[in-house]
Coordinates of C-alpha atoms in Angstrom, one line a residue:
X235 CA 144.1 50.3 131.3
X236 CA 147.9 50.5 133.0
X237 CA 149.5 53.7 131.2
X238 CA 152.7 53.2 133.0
X239 CA 154.2 50.2 130.6
X240 CA 154.0 52.6 127.9
X241 CA 157.0 55.6 126.9
X242 CA 156.8 59.3 127.9
X243 CA 154.4 60.0 124.2
X244 CA 151.8 57.4 124.2
X245 CA 151.8 58.2 128.3
X246 CA 151.0 62.2 127.3
X247 CA 148.4 61.2 124.7
X248 CA 146.3 59.4 126.8
X249 CA 146.2 61.7 129.9
X250 CA 145.7 64.8 126.6
X251 CA 142.5 62.4 125.5
X252 CA 141.5 61.6 129.1
X253 CA 141.4 65.6 129.9
X254 CA 139.6 66.4 127.0
X255 CA 136.3 63.9 127.5
X256 CA 133.6 66.3 126.9
X257 CA 135.6 70.1 127.2
X258 CA 137.3 69.3 123.3
X259 CA 136.5 67.1 120.7
X260 CA 138.7 67.7 118.7
X261 CA 141.6 66.8 121.1
X262 CA 140.0 63.9 121.9
X263 CA 139.4 63.4 118.3
X264 CA 143.0 63.9 117.0
X265 CA 145.0 62.2 120.6
X266 CA 142.6 58.9 119.7
X267 CA 144.0 58.9 116.0
X268 CA 147.3 58.8 116.7
X269 CA 147.3 56.8 119.6
X270 CA 145.1 54.0 117.1
X271 CA 147.5 54.9 115.0
X272 CA 150.6 53.9 117.1
X273 CA 148.2 50.4 118.5
X274 CA 147.7 49.7 114.7
X275 CA 151.8 50.0 113.7
X276 CA 152.8 47.9 117.0
X277 CA 149.4 45.4 116.5
X278 CA 148.8 45.9 120.0
X279 CA 145.1 45.8 121.6
X280 CA 145.4 47.1 123.5
X281 CA 146.3 50.6 122.3
X282 CA 143.4 49.8 119.6
X283 CA 140.1 48.9 122.0
X284 CA 141.2 52.2 123.9
X285 CA 141.9 54.6 120.9
X286 CA 138.3 53.4 119.6
X287 CA 137.2 53.3 122.0
X288 CA 138.0 56.9 123.6
X289 CA 137.0 57.6 120.1
X290 CA 134.0 56.1 120.0
X291 CA 132.9 58.0 123.2
X292 CA 133.6 61.6 122.1
X293 CA 132.0 60.6 119.0
X294 CA 128.7 59.3 121.1
X295 CA 128.6 62.9 122.7
X296 CA 128.9 64.5 119.4
X297 CA 125.8 62.5 118.6
X298 CA 127.8 61.9 115.6
X299 CA 126.1 58.2 114.8
X300 CA 127.5 57.4 111.8
X301 CA 131.1 57.9 113.4
X302 CA 129.8 56.4 116.5
X303 CA 128.3 52.8 115.4
X304 CA 132.0 52.6 113.6
X305 CA 134.3 53.2 116.3
X306 CA 132.1 51.6 118.7
X307 CA 132.0 48.6 116.3
X308 CA 135.8 48.3 115.8
X309 CA 137.0 48.9 119.3
X310 CA 134.9 45.1 120.6
X311 CA 137.1 42.6 119.2
X312 CA 140.3 43.9 120.6
X313 CA 138.8 44.9 123.5
X314 CA 137.4 41.3 124.3
X315 CA 140.9 40.0 123.5
X316 CA 142.6 41.9 126.9
X317 CA 139.9 41.4 128.6
X318 CA 138.2 44.5 129.4
X319 CA 134.8 43.8 130.1
X320 CA 134.3 47.2 131.7
X321 CA 134.8 49.0 129.1
X322 CA 132.9 46.3 126.5
X323 CA 130.1 46.8 129.0
X324 CA 129.9 51.0 128.5
X325 CA 130.1 50.3 125.1
X326 CA 127.3 47.8 124.8
X327 CA 125.5 50.5 127.2
X328 CA 126.1 53.5 124.9
X329 CA 125.3 51.8 121.7
X330 CA 121.8 51.2 124.2
X331 CA 121.2 54.6 125.1
X332 CA 122.2 55.7 121.0
X333 CA 119.9 53.3 120.1
X334 CA 117.0 54.0 122.2
X335 CA 117.0 57.6 121.4
X336 CA 116.4 57.3 117.8
X337 CA 113.8 55.0 117.8
X338 CA 114.7 51.7 117.8
X339 CA 114.4 50.1 121.2
X340 CA 114.7 46.4 120.1
X341 CA 117.7 47.1 119.3
X342 CA 118.4 48.9 122.5
X343 CA 117.3 46.3 124.6
X344 CA 120.1 44.0 122.7
X345 CA 123.2 46.4 123.9
X346 CA 121.4 46.4 127.2
X347 CA 121.0 42.8 127.6
X348 CA 124.7 42.0 125.9
X349 CA 126.2 44.9 129.2
X350 CA 124.4 42.7 131.7
X351 CA 125.5 39.9 130.8
X352 CA 129.5 41.0 131.3
X353 CA 127.7 42.8 135.0
X354 CA 127.1 39.6 135.6
X355 CA 129.8 37.2 134.5
X356 CA 132.6 39.6 135.6
X357 CA 131.1 41.4 138.6
X358 CA 131.0 44.6 137.8
X359 CA 128.1 46.3 140.4
X360 CA 128.4 49.6 139.2
X361 CA 128.1 49.3 135.4
X362 CA 125.2 47.1 136.6
X363 CA 123.3 49.6 138.6
X364 CA 123.7 51.9 135.4
X365 CA 122.6 49.6 133.0
X366 CA 119.3 48.6 134.9
X367 CA 118.4 52.1 135.5
X368 CA 118.6 52.6 131.4
X369 CA 116.5 49.0 131.4
X370 CA 114.3 50.3 133.5
X371 CA 113.8 53.7 131.4
X372 CA 113.7 52.2 128.3
X373 CA 110.8 49.9 129.9
X374 CA 109.1 53.3 130.8
X375 CA 109.4 54.8 127.2
X376 CA 107.2 51.6 126.0
X377 CA 105.0 51.7 129.0
X378 CA 105.7 48.1 130.8
X379 CA 105.3 49.7 134.5
X380 CA 105.8 46.3 135.8
X381 CA 109.1 46.1 133.6
X382 CA 110.4 49.4 134.7
X383 CA 109.5 48.6 138.7
X384 CA 111.4 45.4 138.5
X385 CA 114.2 47.6 137.3
X386 CA 114.2 50.6 139.3
X387 CA 114.3 48.4 142.5
X388 CA 117.5 46.9 141.1
X389 CA 118.8 50.3 141.2
X390 CA 116.7 51.0 144.3
X391 CA 118.7 48.6 146.6
X392 CA 121.9 49.1 144.6
X393 CA 121.6 52.7 146.5
X394 CA 120.5 51.2 149.5
X395 CA 123.7 49.8 149.9
X396 CA 125.6 52.3 148.2
X397 CA 125.4 55.5 150.1
X398 CA 128.7 57.0 149.5
X399 CA 128.7 57.0 145.5
X400 CA 129.1 60.1 143.6
X401 CA 125.7 61.4 142.8
X402 CA 124.0 59.8 145.7
X403 CA 121.9 62.3 145.7
X404 CA 120.7 62.6 142.3
X405 CA 121.0 58.9 141.0
X406 CA 118.6 58.6 144.4
X407 CA 115.9 61.3 142.3
X408 CA 116.1 59.1 139.0
X409 CA 114.8 56.0 140.6
X410 CA 112.4 57.8 142.7
X411 CA 111.1 59.8 139.9
X412 CA 111.3 56.2 137.7
X413 CA 108.9 54.7 140.3
X414 CA 106.9 56.9 140.6
X415 CA 106.3 57.7 136.7
X416 CA 105.9 54.0 137.1
X417 CA 103.4 53.3 139.3
X418 CA 101.1 56.3 138.0
X419 CA 101.5 54.4 135.1
X420 CA 99.4 51.5 137.2
X421 CA 96.7 53.6 138.3
X422 CA 98.8 53.2 141.8
X423 CA 98.0 56.5 142.9
X424 CA 98.9 56.0 146.7
X425 CA 102.6 53.6 145.8
X426 CA 103.5 57.3 143.3
X427 CA 102.9 59.1 146.3
X428 CA 105.2 57.0 148.1
X429 CA 107.7 58.6 146.2
X430 CA 106.4 62.0 145.9
X431 CA 107.0 61.9 149.8
X432 CA 110.2 60.8 149.6
X433 CA 111.6 63.2 147.1
X434 CA 109.7 66.1 148.9
X435 CA 112.0 65.0 152.1
X436 CA 115.2 64.0 151.2
X437 CA 116.2 65.2 146.8
X438 CA 114.3 68.2 147.1
X439 CA 116.3 70.6 149.7
X440 CA 119.6 68.4 148.6
X441 CA 119.4 69.0 144.5
X442 CA 120.2 71.8 141.6
X443 CA 118.0 73.2 139.8
X444 CA 117.8 70.3 136.7
X445 CA 117.2 67.8 139.3
X446 CA 114.1 70.1 141.1
X447 CA 112.8 70.3 137.5
X448 CA 112.1 67.1 137.1
X449 CA 110.6 65.8 140.3
X450 CA 108.1 68.8 139.7
X451 CA 107.2 67.2 136.5
X452 CA 106.8 63.8 137.8
X453 CA 104.2 65.5 140.4
X454 CA 102.4 67.8 137.9
X455 CA 101.0 64.3 136.0
X456 CA 100.3 62.5 139.8
X457 CA 99.0 66.3 141.0
X458 CA 96.8 66.0 137.9
X459 CA 95.0 62.1 138.0
X460 CA 94.9 62.7 141.6
X461 CA 92.7 65.3 141.5
X462 CA 94.5 68.1 143.1
X463 CA 94.1 70.7 140.3
X464 CA 95.9 73.6 143.2
X465 CA 99.1 72.0 143.8
X466 CA 99.5 70.5 139.7
X467 CA 98.9 73.9 139.1
X468 CA 101.5 75.1 141.0
X469 CA 103.7 72.6 139.8
X470 CA 102.9 73.7 135.9
X471 CA 103.7 77.7 137.1
X472 CA 107.2 76.3 138.6
X473 CA 108.4 74.7 135.8
X474 CA 107.6 76.8 133.5
X475 CA 109.5 79.7 135.6
X476 CA 112.4 77.7 136.0
X477 CA 112.2 76.8 132.5
X478 CA 115.4 78.5 131.1
X479 CA 117.5 78.6 127.4
X480 CA 120.6 77.0 128.2
X481 CA 119.2 74.0 129.9
X482 CA 121.1 70.4 129.0
X483 CA 117.7 69.5 127.4
X484 CA 119.0 65.9 126.0
X485 CA 119.4 65.1 130.0
X486 CA 115.8 66.1 130.8
X487 CA 114.3 65.3 127.5
X488 CA 111.7 62.2 128.6
X489 CA 110.4 64.0 131.2
X490 CA 110.0 67.6 129.2
X491 CA 108.0 65.1 126.8
X492 CA 106.2 63.6 129.2
X493 CA 105.4 66.8 130.8
X494 CA 104.5 68.7 127.6
X495 CA 101.7 65.4 127.2
X496 CA 100.3 66.4 129.8
X497 CA 100.2 69.9 129.0
X498 CA 98.5 69.2 125.9
X499 CA 96.1 67.2 127.5
X500 CA 94.9 69.5 130.2
X501 CA 94.4 72.0 127.0
X502 CA 97.4 74.8 128.8
X503 CA 98.4 75.5 125.2
X504 CA 100.4 78.9 126.6
X505 CA 102.8 76.6 128.7
X506 CA 102.8 74.3 126.4
X507 CA 104.2 76.3 123.2
X508 CA 106.5 78.3 125.7
X509 CA 108.0 75.4 126.6
X510 CA 108.1 73.7 123.2
X511 CA 109.7 76.6 121.7
X512 CA 112.6 75.9 123.8
X513 CA 113.1 72.7 123.4
X514 CA 112.7 72.5 119.3
X515 CA 115.8 74.5 119.0
X516 CA 118.2 72.4 121.5
X517 CA 117.2 69.3 120.1
X518 CA 117.7 70.0 116.2
X519 CA 120.9 71.3 117.0
X520 CA 121.7 67.6 118.5
X521 CA 120.6 65.7 115.2
X522 CA 118.8 63.2 116.7
X523 CA 115.8 62.1 114.6
X524 CA 114.1 60.2 116.8
X525 CA 113.9 63.0 119.2
X526 CA 112.4 66.0 116.9
X527 CA 110.1 64.1 115.8
X528 CA 108.8 63.0 118.6
X529 CA 108.8 67.1 119.4
X530 CA 107.2 67.4 115.7
X531 CA 104.2 65.0 116.5
X532 CA 103.5 67.4 119.4
X533 CA 103.6 70.0 117.4
X534 CA 101.1 68.8 115.0
X535 CA 98.2 68.0 117.3
X536 CA 98.6 71.7 118.9
X537 CA 98.1 72.9 115.5
X538 CA 94.8 70.4 114.6
X539 CA 93.7 71.2 118.1
X540 CA 93.9 75.0 117.0
X541 CA 92.8 74.4 113.7
X542 CA 95.4 75.7 111.9
X543 CA 95.6 73.7 108.9
X544 CA 97.7 75.8 106.9
X545 CA 100.7 75.2 110.0
X546 CA 99.5 71.4 109.8
X547 CA 99.9 70.8 106.3
X548 CA 103.4 71.9 106.3
X549 CA 104.0 70.4 109.3
X550 CA 102.7 66.6 108.2
X551 CA 105.5 67.4 104.8
X552 CA 108.4 67.6 107.3
X553 CA 107.4 64.6 109.7
X554 CA 107.5 62.5 106.5
X555 CA 110.9 63.4 105.3
X556 CA 112.1 63.1 109.3
X557 CA 110.6 59.8 108.9
X558 CA 112.6 59.0 105.7
X559 CA 115.8 60.1 107.6
X560 CA 115.6 57.5 110.3
X561 CA 114.7 54.9 108.5
X562 CA 118.0 55.3 106.6
X563 CA 119.6 55.8 110.3
X564 CA 117.8 52.6 111.7
X565 CA 119.3 50.8 108.7
X566 CA 122.7 52.1 109.8
X567 CA 122.5 50.6 113.0
X568 CA 120.9 47.3 111.4
X569 CA 123.7 47.1 109.4
X570 CA 126.6 47.9 111.9
X571 CA 124.8 45.2 114.1
X572 CA 125.1 43.0 112.0
X573 CA 128.9 43.7 110.7
X574 CA 129.7 43.3 114.4
X575 CA 127.6 40.1 114.8
X576 CA 129.2 38.7 112.2
X577 CA 133.1 39.5 112.9
X578 CA 133.2 38.8 116.4
X579 CA 131.1 35.6 116.7
X580 CA 131.0 35.1 120.8
X581 CA 129.8 37.6 121.1
X582 CA 126.3 37.1 119.2
X583 CA 125.7 33.9 121.1
X584 CA 123.2 35.4 122.5
X585 CA 120.6 33.6 125.5
X586 CA 117.4 32.8 125.5
X587 CA 116.3 34.9 128.3
X588 CA 117.8 37.6 125.8
X589 CA 115.9 36.6 122.9
X590 CA 112.4 36.6 125.0
X591 CA 112.9 39.9 126.3
X592 CA 113.9 40.7 122.5
X593 CA 110.8 39.0 121.0
X594 CA 108.4 40.5 124.2
X595 CA 110.2 44.0 123.6
X596 CA 109.5 44.5 119.5
X597 CA 105.2 43.0 120.3
X598 CA 105.6 45.6 122.4
X599 CA 107.3 48.7 120.7
X600 CA 105.0 47.6 117.8
X601 CA 101.6 47.5 120.5
X602 CA 99.0 50.0 122.1
X603 CA 99.4 50.1 125.7
X604 CA 95.8 50.8 127.0
X605 CA 94.2 49.3 123.7
X606 CA 96.1 45.9 122.7
X607 CA 95.9 46.9 118.8
X608 CA 98.7 48.1 116.6
X609 CA 100.6 51.8 117.0
X610 CA 101.3 53.8 114.6
X611 CA 105.0 52.3 114.2
X612 CA 103.3 49.0 113.4
X613 CA 101.0 51.4 110.6
X614 CA 103.6 53.1 109.4
X615 CA 105.8 49.3 108.4
X616 CA 102.1 47.3 107.7
X617 CA 100.6 50.3 105.2
X618 CA 104.2 50.8 103.3
X619 CA 103.9 47.0 102.6
X620 CA 100.8 46.9 101.7
X621 CA 99.8 49.6 99.8
X622 CA 103.0 48.1 97.6
X623 CA 101.4 45.0 97.0
X624 CA 98.0 46.8 95.9
X625 CA 99.9 48.5 93.6
X626 CA 101.9 45.9 92.4
X627 CA 98.5 43.9 91.8
X628 CA 96.4 46.6 90.7
X629 CA 93.9 45.6 93.7
X630 CA 91.6 48.3 95.9
X631 CA 93.0 49.5 98.9
X632 CA 91.6 51.6 101.2
X633 CA 92.4 53.6 104.5
X634 CA 89.7 54.9 106.9
X635 CA 90.3 57.5 110.3
X636 CA 87.6 57.1 112.5
X637 CA 87.6 58.8 115.8
X638 CA 85.1 59.1 119.1
X639 CA 82.6 62.1 118.5
X640 CA 83.1 64.0 121.5
X641 CA 85.2 62.2 123.5
X642 CA 86.9 65.2 125.1
X643 CA 83.3 65.7 126.5
X644 CA 83.2 62.2 127.3
X645 CA 86.8 62.6 128.8
X646 CA 85.5 66.0 130.9
X647 CA 82.4 64.4 132.9
X648 CA 82.9 61.4 133.0
X649 CA 86.9 61.5 134.2
X650 CA 90.1 59.7 132.3
X651 CA 89.5 56.6 133.6
X652 CA 86.7 55.9 132.3
X653 CA 87.3 57.5 129.1
X654 CA 90.4 55.0 128.8
X655 CA 87.4 52.1 129.3
X656 CA 85.6 54.0 126.6
X657 CA 88.1 53.6 124.5
X658 CA 89.4 50.4 125.2
X659 CA 85.3 49.4 124.1
X660 CA 86.3 50.6 120.8
X661 CA 89.1 49.6 120.0
X662 CA 87.2 46.1 120.6
X663 CA 84.3 46.9 118.8
X664 CA 87.0 48.0 115.9
X665 CA 89.2 44.8 116.9
X666 CA 86.2 42.1 115.4
X667 CA 86.8 43.5 112.3
X668 CA 89.8 41.6 112.3
X669 CA 87.4 37.9 111.2
X670 CA 87.7 39.5 107.3
X671 CA 91.3 38.5 105.7
X672 CA 93.0 41.0 105.0
X673 CA 91.3 44.4 107.0
X674 CA 94.5 45.5 109.7
X675 CA 93.9 48.0 112.5
X676 CA 95.5 50.4 114.7
X677 CA 95.6 53.4 117.4
X678 CA 96.6 56.3 116.1
X679 CA 96.9 58.4 119.3
X680 CA 93.8 59.5 121.7
X681 CA 90.3 58.5 120.2
X682 CA 91.9 58.0 116.5
X683 CA 92.1 54.8 115.0
X684 CA 92.8 53.6 111.4
X685 CA 92.1 51.0 109.6
X686 CA 93.3 49.5 106.3
X687 CA 91.7 47.3 103.3
X688 CA 93.0 45.0 101.2
X689 CA 92.0 43.5 98.5
X690 CA 88.2 44.5 98.5
X691 CA 85.8 46.9 96.6
X692 CA 84.5 50.4 97.7
X693 CA 80.7 48.6 98.3
X694 CA 82.5 46.0 100.2
X695 CA 84.9 48.5 102.0
X696 CA 81.8 50.6 103.0
X697 CA 80.0 48.1 104.0
X698 CA 82.4 46.9 106.8
X699 CA 82.2 50.2 108.2
X700 CA 78.7 50.7 108.1
X701 CA 78.7 47.1 110.5
X702 CA 81.2 48.5 112.5
X703 CA 79.8 51.9 113.1
X704 CA 76.0 50.1 113.4
X705 CA 77.9 47.6 116.1
X706 CA 79.0 50.4 118.3
X707 CA 75.5 52.0 118.3
X708 CA 73.9 48.6 119.3
X709 CA 76.1 48.0 122.4
X710 CA 74.4 51.4 123.4
X711 CA 77.6 52.7 125.9
X712 CA 76.3 56.0 127.8
X713 CA 77.1 59.4 126.4
X714 CA 74.7 61.6 128.0
X715 CA 77.1 64.7 126.8
X716 CA 77.6 64.1 123.1
X717 CA 75.9 66.3 121.4
X718 CA 74.3 63.5 119.2
X719 CA 71.2 62.9 120.5
X720 CA 71.4 59.4 120.7
X721 CA 72.8 59.9 124.1
X722 CA 75.3 56.7 123.9
X723 CA 78.9 56.4 122.0
X724 CA 79.3 57.0 118.7
X725 CA 81.7 57.3 115.8
X726 CA 82.4 59.3 112.4
X727 CA 84.5 57.6 109.9
X728 CA 86.7 58.8 106.8
X729 CA 87.9 56.4 104.4
X730 CA 89.8 57.1 101.1
X731 CA 89.1 54.1 98.5
X732 CA 91.4 53.1 95.3
X733 CA 93.6 51.0 93.1
X734 CA 97.5 52.3 93.6
X735 CA 99.1 53.9 90.7
X736 CA 102.6 55.4 90.1
X737 CA 103.5 58.6 92.1
X738 CA 101.0 57.7 95.2
X739 CA 101.2 56.7 98.0
X740 CA 100.5 55.7 101.9
X741 CA 100.7 59.1 102.9
X742 CA 98.6 60.7 100.1
X743 CA 96.0 58.0 101.3
X744 CA 96.0 58.7 104.8
X745 CA 95.9 62.5 104.6
X746 CA 93.0 62.3 102.4
X747 CA 90.7 59.9 104.8
X748 CA 91.4 62.3 107.4
X749 CA 90.1 65.3 105.1
X750 CA 87.0 63.0 105.0
X751 CA 87.2 62.5 108.7
X752 CA 86.9 66.3 108.8
X753 CA 84.6 66.8 106.1
X754 CA 81.6 64.3 108.1
X755 CA 82.1 66.0 110.7
X756 CA 81.8 69.0 110.1
X757 CA 78.9 68.4 108.4
X758 CA 77.1 65.4 110.3
X759 CA 78.6 63.4 113.0
X760 CA 77.9 59.7 113.6
X761 CA 78.6 59.6 110.0
X762 CA 80.7 57.8 107.0
X763 CA 82.2 59.2 104.2
X764 CA 84.0 57.3 101.7
X765 CA 85.7 58.9 98.3
X766 CA 87.8 57.8 95.7
X767 CA 90.8 57.8 94.4
X768 CA 91.1 60.2 90.4
X769 CA 93.8 59.8 88.0
X770 CA 95.5 62.4 89.4
X771 CA 99.3 61.7 90.6
X772 CA 98.8 64.1 93.7
X773 CA 95.7 62.3 94.7
X774 CA 95.4 64.5 98.6
X775 CA 94.3 67.2 96.3
X776 CA 92.5 66.2 93.5
X777 CA 89.1 66.2 93.5
X778 CA 87.3 63.0 94.4
X779 CA 85.8 60.6 91.4
X780 CA 82.1 60.6 93.2
X781 CA 82.0 59.7 96.9
X782 CA 79.5 57.3 99.3
X783 CA 77.9 58.9 102.1
X784 CA 75.9 56.9 105.3
X785 CA 74.3 59.2 107.9

């Protein structure tokens, strides 16, 4: 933006706004509003577009979602009029980051692809690199390693030709960590180790402690999967030693989140709780509910693993409340996007490539990468709609939660890759129940699965659950470390059936099914327990009217 054509008072506003960026939000907002008022009085799109973009950028740094979306939506038209393609690219890129942080990957993809279109059409290679890196991170977040590699490689090509850019070594670190993680996700340990070698020789000697922390989180995962236990332990200890209260956790959230999942898998509970305790408060301060929900999910898994039932129950309520807030935030994002697209029709003419990317991404965001089943996100949206149908129609509705008996012993003795194959075998067997209309199947996480039965009686549901149990038994999939005497893979199943009434919710049924799973595992593995709802609104604490047991 050429500010020389404006008088001294306007130039001073623009300079003060730029100088206070990221340092003094009040100053930035005050200058931005004054500049916007001047632009509106003069009907000058350059001042209006720049002021709204700068205000939106400030709200972005403050994690003020509502004001951010308003200003970024309103800056589009004036910036388009004056051909400020760089600002439009940055606006779409920030909209993509904000959408992904709040759990809306398809919307983020939409914004990133729009940003790329500007880069391609108007030759903006520096911004194109940033968008490519964000796209790669998005694909890695949804476990699509091949597309992640595609975009990380584009970033790598840019870096090879731009070694003189500011922050080159930090960008190289982010790219190598991303590629290493992607190949690790693909079980290509040799390729992953190649990037570990680059990080060791080119990056670690030249980066700050924050980037080193990111590198060690990746290495811990690589060394664990490669069986290099002592080196993995060294990485864990290094991360714990350097993990401090004042770290900019937003910059490293995905890396620390993956590391926490690894610690949970390794049952390194002391380090797990130490780092999680240090993450929760700063993430809560950001107000980003999706990230809070991710950490809460890990906390709940820890409570469940440790048998801390009271804490688990309290966290379940908080989880439900966060889910509702997230739903409202997503509604806001979508409504603002619709308003933006309606107001500026020329920004809605997406290419067929973008539409195909969105369709593929939406499917992937609802699908578990390991099994191909629907995931928890799809379970939530489908389950709520199915529950409401059953309530309106007065028909039978059941939720089943099952898990693999003594799966930890299987994983510890046969190895993680064999464990993944075992999970896929059970998932494929579960999917065979889809031959029955009105049966929904999903992976809940780990070795747990959730099924929903619509419009069936309790005996019909019990019959299908028994059919599943017998199919798995009949296959005789070896598990000689199981404490079930048969020496093969078996499952335990908890089911809750009822006709939904006013005051009931899907969460009540899920919770009651989970309680039944807990009871049946305590009594006898390789068994089914189905209970019925009473008419009490608080069905998850009410006594069941009767039960069906198959042992």
